[in-house]
Structures are given as C-alpha cells and as structure tokens.
Amino acid sequence: MALLSINELPENILLEVFTHVPACQLLRYRPVCSLWRDLIDVATLWKQNMMSWRIDSNGGHRWKVESIPGDHGTSFPDPRVKKYFVTSFESCLKSQLVDLKAEGYWKELMDMVRPDITVTDWFAARADCGCTYTIRVQLLSADYIVLASFEPPPVTIEQWSDARWTEVSHTFSDYPPGVRYVFFQHGGKDTQFWAGWYGPRITNSSIIISPKMTRHPAPSATQPETTQGQEAVAHLPSPHHFYKPF
C-alpha cells in the first residue's frame, strides 16, 4: 500500500492541521512549498476566539451580546459576522491585554524589525437612539510603559441616524523598540439615557501584525545593524497578516 503524501490531503484537512501549530513554527514552515505558503497565508488560520475580555466599567444595564442586525439596525458588511456587543445608558468599557511574546512574536522581531501593527474596530448606532463610542489602543513595554497610543476623540452619533456600521482603523509604524503588549479598550453609552441596551454596537475588532514595515530595521545595541538586523529580517516571510479578532 502506497504511503500518502501530506500534500495529498484535502486542503481543508491540511488547514485544520496547521491550526494546531504555534505561530512562530508556522512562519518557519511557510517556505516549504507554494501550497503550504498559500494555506499559511489564509487569514482564517490566524483567527482565534479570544475570551479574555476584562470588563472595565459595566454601567446601566451592563454589556450585552445581540445578533446582527438587531432592532433598528443594519446588516454587517461581512455576512460571517453574526454577533455584536452592545452598551447601555451609562459608561460600558471592556479591554484586552495581548501578550505579544506569548502569541509568538519574538523580541528580535519587535525590537529590530518593528512590523506594522494595525488595529481595527467596527461600531454602529441604533437608528432610533443616539450614542457615543470610544476606543483606546496602546503599545506597552514589558513594564507596561506606554510607548505609542491611539486615542481619537469620542464619536457621537445623533438620534435617527442610518445605523450603518463604521470602521475605525489605525496603523502603528516606526514605534520605539521594546513593545511587548497591546492594550485594546473600547466602549461607550447611549445619549438618550434609555433603560436597556441602546448604546453603540461593537464587533469584529482585530489586531494585525505584519512583517511589512515603513522604516529600516532598528540597530542593535550589541551588534551592528548590518549583522543582527538583517538576520531578523531574513527569518520573516513575505508580508501577510496575523489576525487577532475579539
């Protein structure tokens, strides 16, 4: 009986196998062949259900999860997204602290290459109620010192809006060496002070870390940039995205 090559497996089975491989190992396996490269580049491979939300404030009737489109709502642009979080009549905030090393992004990558980090969030109001939405994302050192921050002014949507979904996105580039954590916080409240869940609806949040960069690798404190910086870059695949949705 002839042995079956792993590449003869159906692609969905091979993709399932890859989901059990740590991120740092996947990067090493990517150059094996074009099939492996294409499968490893599939965005769904990097998606995980992260259940580590921390509730920072839970005002009014507290956070709630509802199904899209919800009352007085609209469909989400991606039909695969089925649920959203919704806030109440007092401030509701939740956050996650992502440990980059634990997720497979090693020190040399973050200090010398400093790949672009893109954060994305989606929010919408109910058509019949106004709301205010906020977001704050910080890049933190090992000692939780803020090295870079994205905190735009709160967005207020007036009552009787079209309830369409709005994407918020920001790319961190050319940030200082030493980033070890990403702190992601969002939330809001309604502006009518109505009992129930009439505040902003939030879903499909993500952090994307890509080997793409907008500057040269940072020089090392112990070795010339031409030696250690190039070594770090040599271990990177072609630019692609690592999704960490919430």
GROMACS .gro file of C-alpha atoms in nm:
model
  246
    1MET     CA    1   0.000   0.000   0.000
    2ALA     CA    2   0.150   0.330  -0.110
    3LEU     CA    3   0.211   0.595   0.153
    4LEU     CA    4   0.005   0.910   0.121
    5SER     CA    5   0.192   1.239   0.097
    6ILE     CA    6   0.069   1.502   0.341
    7ASN     CA    7   0.013   1.736   0.044
    8GLU     CA    8  -0.241   1.487  -0.097
    9LEU     CA    9  -0.473   1.556   0.193
   10PRO     CA   10  -0.772   1.782   0.119
   11GLU     CA   11  -0.677   2.145   0.175
   12ASN     CA   12  -0.937   2.189   0.449
   13ILE     CA   13  -0.780   1.897   0.643
   14LEU     CA   14  -0.428   2.034   0.600
   15LEU     CA   15  -0.551   2.376   0.711
   16GLU     CA   16  -0.702   2.215   1.022
   17VAL     CA   17  -0.363   2.056   1.098
   18PHE     CA   18  -0.194   2.396   1.072
   19THR     CA   19  -0.437   2.546   1.324
   20HIS     CA   20  -0.268   2.335   1.594
   21VAL     CA   21   0.083   2.466   1.512
   22PRO     CA   22   0.220   2.765   1.710
   23ALA     CA   23   0.255   3.090   1.513
   24CYS     CA   24   0.634   3.102   1.537
   25GLN     CA   25   0.656   2.750   1.386
   26LEU     CA   26   0.415   2.836   1.104
   27LEU     CA   27   0.649   3.112   0.990
   28ARG     CA   28   0.930   2.858   0.956
   29TYR     CA   29   0.714   2.612   0.760
   30ARG     CA   30   0.587   2.872   0.513
   31PRO     CA   31   0.879   2.837   0.264
   32VAL     CA   32   0.837   2.454   0.235
   33CYS     CA   33   0.626   2.478  -0.082
   34SER     CA   34   0.373   2.703  -0.255
   35LEU     CA   35   0.079   2.503  -0.117
   36TRP     CA   36   0.193   2.545   0.243
   37ARG     CA   37   0.268   2.912   0.183
   38ASP     CA   38  -0.080   2.977   0.043
   39LEU     CA   39  -0.253   2.790   0.325
   40ILE     CA   40  -0.048   2.957   0.597
   41ASP     CA   41  -0.136   3.294   0.446
   42VAL     CA   42  -0.508   3.222   0.480
   43ALA     CA   43  -0.648   3.477   0.723
   44THR     CA   44  -0.876   3.228   0.899
   45LEU     CA   45  -0.571   3.032   1.014
   46TRP     CA   46  -0.473   3.318   1.242
   47LYS     CA   47  -0.822   3.377   1.384
   48GLN     CA   48  -0.882   3.269   1.741
   49ASN     CA   49  -1.176   3.306   1.977
   50MET     CA   50  -1.031   3.525   2.249
   51MET     CA   51  -1.245   3.501   2.560
   52SER     CA   52  -1.027   3.716   2.784
   53TRP     CA   53  -1.224   4.041   2.779
   54ARG     CA   54  -1.191   4.235   3.101
   55ILE     CA   55  -1.491   4.446   3.198
   56ASP     CA   56  -1.356   4.788   3.298
   57SER     CA   57  -1.695   4.953   3.351
   58ASN     CA   58  -2.040   4.797   3.335
   59GLY     CA   59  -2.283   5.084   3.381
   60GLY     CA   60  -2.656   5.098   3.321
   61HIS     CA   61  -2.791   4.755   3.237
   62ARG     CA   62  -2.438   4.631   3.158
   63TRP     CA   63  -2.283   4.485   2.847
   64LYS     CA   64  -2.492   4.251   2.636
   65VAL     CA   65  -2.440   4.035   2.325
   66GLU     CA   66  -2.703   4.051   2.049
   67SER     CA   67  -2.746   3.912   1.698
   68ILE     CA   68  -2.696   4.118   1.383
   69PRO     CA   69  -2.880   4.322   1.261
   70GLY     CA   70  -3.071   4.377   1.588
   71ASP     CA   71  -3.363   4.615   1.641
   72HIS     CA   72  -3.335   4.930   1.428
   73GLY     CA   73  -3.002   4.806   1.295
   74THR     CA   74  -2.838   4.718   0.964
   75SER     CA   75  -2.653   4.419   0.822
   76PHE     CA   76  -2.279   4.394   0.875
   77PRO     CA   77  -2.058   4.418   0.562
   78ASP     CA   78  -1.914   4.071   0.629
   79PRO     CA   79  -2.203   3.819   0.646
   80ARG     CA   80  -1.984   3.582   0.850
   81VAL     CA   81  -2.008   3.821   1.148
   82LYS     CA   82  -2.322   3.724   1.338
   83LYS     CA   83  -2.298   3.890   1.680
   84TYR     CA   84  -2.209   4.222   1.841
   85PHE     CA   85  -2.156   4.366   2.186
   86VAL     CA   86  -2.389   4.648   2.290
   87THR     CA   87  -2.365   4.905   2.569
   88SER     CA   88  -2.624   5.067   2.794
   89PHE     CA   89  -2.721   5.411   2.928
   90GLU     CA   90  -2.411   5.454   3.145
   91SER     CA   91  -2.045   5.403   3.053
   92CYS     CA   92  -1.955   5.049   2.945
   93LEU     CA   93  -1.588   4.975   2.873
   94LYS     CA   94  -1.404   4.647   2.814
   95SER     CA   95  -1.043   4.570   2.726
   96GLN     CA   96  -0.788   4.307   2.641
   97LEU     CA   97  -0.414   4.298   2.705
   98VAL     CA   98  -0.240   4.095   2.432
   99ASP     CA   99   0.098   3.945   2.527
  100LEU     CA  100   0.293   3.951   2.201
  101LYS     CA  101   0.563   3.708   2.315
  102ALA     CA  102   0.300   3.455   2.423
  103GLU     CA  103   0.139   3.488   2.080
  104GLY     CA  104   0.466   3.403   1.904
  105TYR     CA  105   0.608   3.748   1.820
  106TRP     CA  106   0.964   3.725   1.941
  107LYS     CA  107   1.178   4.002   2.093
  108GLU     CA  108   1.410   4.049   1.794
  109LEU     CA  109   1.112   4.089   1.561
  110MET     CA  110   0.951   4.358   1.777
  111ASP     CA  111   1.276   4.543   1.858
  112MET     CA  112   1.466   4.541   1.529
  113VAL     CA  113   1.212   4.488   1.253
  114ARG     CA  114   0.922   4.659   1.432
  115PRO     CA  115   0.650   4.537   1.194
  116ASP     CA  116   0.344   4.750   1.132
  117ILE     CA  117   0.064   4.690   1.384
  118THR     CA  118  -0.285   4.771   1.258
  119VAL     CA  119  -0.582   4.783   1.494
  120THR     CA  120  -0.938   4.781   1.366
  121ASP     CA  121  -1.280   4.814   1.524
  122TRP     CA  122  -1.638   4.841   1.395
  123PHE     CA  123  -1.927   5.024   1.561
  124ALA     CA  124  -2.282   5.130   1.483
  125ALA     CA  125  -2.573   5.306   1.650
  126ARG     CA  126  -2.937   5.207   1.658
  127ALA     CA  127  -3.139   5.424   1.419
  128ASP     CA  128  -3.377   5.532   1.697
  129CYS     CA  129  -3.118   5.634   1.961
  130GLY     CA  130  -2.802   5.842   1.970
  131CYS     CA  131  -2.480   5.712   2.125
  132THR     CA  132  -2.115   5.787   2.198
  133TYR     CA  133  -1.834   5.545   2.105
  134THR     CA  134  -1.475   5.546   2.236
  135ILE     CA  135  -1.158   5.350   2.159
  136ARG     CA  136  -0.808   5.349   2.309
  137VAL     CA  137  -0.516   5.132   2.196
  138GLN     CA  138  -0.168   5.143   2.350
  139LEU     CA  139   0.161   4.971   2.274
  140LEU     CA  140   0.322   4.884   2.607
  141SER     CA  141   0.670   4.784   2.721
  142ALA     CA  142   0.747   4.486   2.945
  143ASP     CA  143   0.700   4.724   3.240
  144TYR     CA  144   0.366   4.848   3.097
  145ILE     CA  145   0.506   5.187   2.997
  146VAL     CA  146   0.310   5.342   2.709
  147LEU     CA  147   0.537   5.360   2.402
  148ALA     CA  148   0.269   5.459   2.148
  149SER     CA  149  -0.101   5.534   2.169
  150PHE     CA  150  -0.411   5.573   1.952
  151GLU     CA  151  -0.697   5.751   2.130
  152PRO     CA  152  -0.915   5.957   1.896
  153PRO     CA  153  -1.188   6.186   2.034
  154PRO     CA  154  -1.515   6.009   2.121
  155VAL     CA  155  -1.757   5.975   1.830
  156THR     CA  156  -2.115   6.087   1.894
  157ILE     CA  157  -2.393   5.972   1.659
  158GLU     CA  158  -2.718   6.164   1.672
  159GLN     CA  159  -3.061   6.003   1.708
  160TRP     CA  160  -3.229   5.890   1.383
  161SER     CA  161  -2.908   5.800   1.205
  162ASP     CA  162  -2.886   5.548   0.923
  163ALA     CA  163  -2.743   5.290   1.169
  164ARG     CA  164  -2.467   5.195   0.926
  165TRP     CA  165  -2.153   5.022   1.050
  166THR     CA  166  -1.837   5.234   1.067
  167GLU     CA  167  -1.481   5.101   1.063
  168VAL     CA  168  -1.209   5.258   1.278
  169SER     CA  169  -0.852   5.166   1.186
  170HIS     CA  170  -0.505   5.281   1.285
  171THR     CA  171  -0.157   5.156   1.191
  172PHE     CA  172   0.132   5.186   1.436
  173SER     CA  173   0.463   5.218   1.249
  174ASP     CA  174   0.810   5.344   1.338
  175TYR     CA  175   0.730   5.290   1.707
  176PRO     CA  176   1.010   5.260   1.967
  177PRO     CA  177   1.177   4.924   2.035
  178GLY     CA  178   1.056   4.735   2.340
  179VAL     CA  179   0.688   4.677   2.259
  180ARG     CA  180   0.568   4.364   2.442
  181TYR     CA  181   0.193   4.416   2.486
  182VAL     CA  182  -0.101   4.568   2.301
  183PHE     CA  183  -0.375   4.715   2.521
  184PHE     CA  184  -0.710   4.743   2.340
  185GLN     CA  185  -1.010   4.914   2.503
  186HIS     CA  186  -1.343   5.029   2.362
  187GLY     CA  187  -1.699   5.105   2.468
  188GLY     CA  188  -1.948   5.386   2.509
  189LYS     CA  189  -2.305   5.463   2.610
  190ASP     CA  190  -2.631   5.592   2.465
  191THR     CA  191  -2.714   5.963   2.468
  192GLN     CA  192  -3.084   5.934   2.548
  193PHE     CA  193  -3.038   5.766   2.888
  194TRP     CA  194  -3.292   5.499   2.796
  195ALA     CA  195  -3.324   5.182   3.004
  196GLY     CA  196  -3.194   4.879   2.818
  197TRP     CA  197  -2.925   4.847   2.550
  198TYR     CA  198  -2.934   5.149   2.321
  199GLY     CA  199  -2.563   5.242   2.318
  200PRO     CA  200  -2.308   5.171   2.045
  201ARG     CA  201  -2.288   4.823   1.898
  202ILE     CA  202  -1.931   4.694   1.858
  203THR     CA  203  -1.791   4.392   1.674
  204ASN     CA  204  -1.513   4.240   1.461
  205SER     CA  205  -1.225   4.408   1.644
  206SER     CA  206  -0.879   4.293   1.540
  207ILE     CA  207  -0.505   4.342   1.571
  208ILE     CA  208  -0.299   4.272   1.259
  209ILE     CA  209   0.079   4.232   1.286
  210SER     CA  210   0.261   4.222   0.952
  211PRO     CA  211   0.627   4.183   0.857
  212LYS     CA  212   0.567   4.489   0.638
  213MET     CA  213   0.744   4.792   0.782
  214THR     CA  214   0.773   5.159   0.693
  215ARG     CA  215   1.133   5.209   0.804
  216HIS     CA  216   1.467   5.028   0.817
  217PRO     CA  217   1.528   4.778   1.099
  218ALA     CA  218   1.645   4.937   1.422
  219PRO     CA  219   2.017   4.897   1.504
  220SER     CA  220   2.108   4.658   1.783
  221ALA     CA  221   2.277   4.786   2.097
  222THR     CA  222   2.521   4.492   2.091
  223GLN     CA  223   2.574   4.417   1.722
  224PRO     CA  224   2.588   4.629   1.405
  225GLU     CA  225   2.260   4.671   1.223
  226THR     CA  226   2.403   4.509   0.912
  227THR     CA  227   2.452   4.182   1.102
  228GLN     CA  228   2.172   4.134   1.354
  229GLY     CA  229   1.910   4.346   1.180
  230GLN     CA  230   1.950   4.157   0.854
  231GLU     CA  231   1.938   3.824   1.039
  232ALA     CA  232   1.598   3.911   1.188
  233VAL     CA  233   1.462   4.019   0.851
  234ALA     CA  234   1.592   3.700   0.687
  235HIS     CA  235   1.364   3.490   0.908
  236LEU     CA  236   1.050   3.680   0.805
  237PRO     CA  237   0.806   3.561   0.538
  238SER     CA  238   0.667   3.787   0.271
  239PRO     CA  239   0.421   4.046   0.409
  240HIS     CA  240   0.097   3.890   0.527
  241HIS     CA  241  -0.147   3.940   0.811
  242PHE     CA  242  -0.185   3.784   1.153
  243TYR     CA  243  -0.542   3.837   1.274
  244LYS     CA  244  -0.632   3.850   1.644
  245PRO     CA  245  -1.005   3.928   1.640
  246PHE     CA  246  -1.207   3.993   1.952
   0.00000   0.00000   0.00000
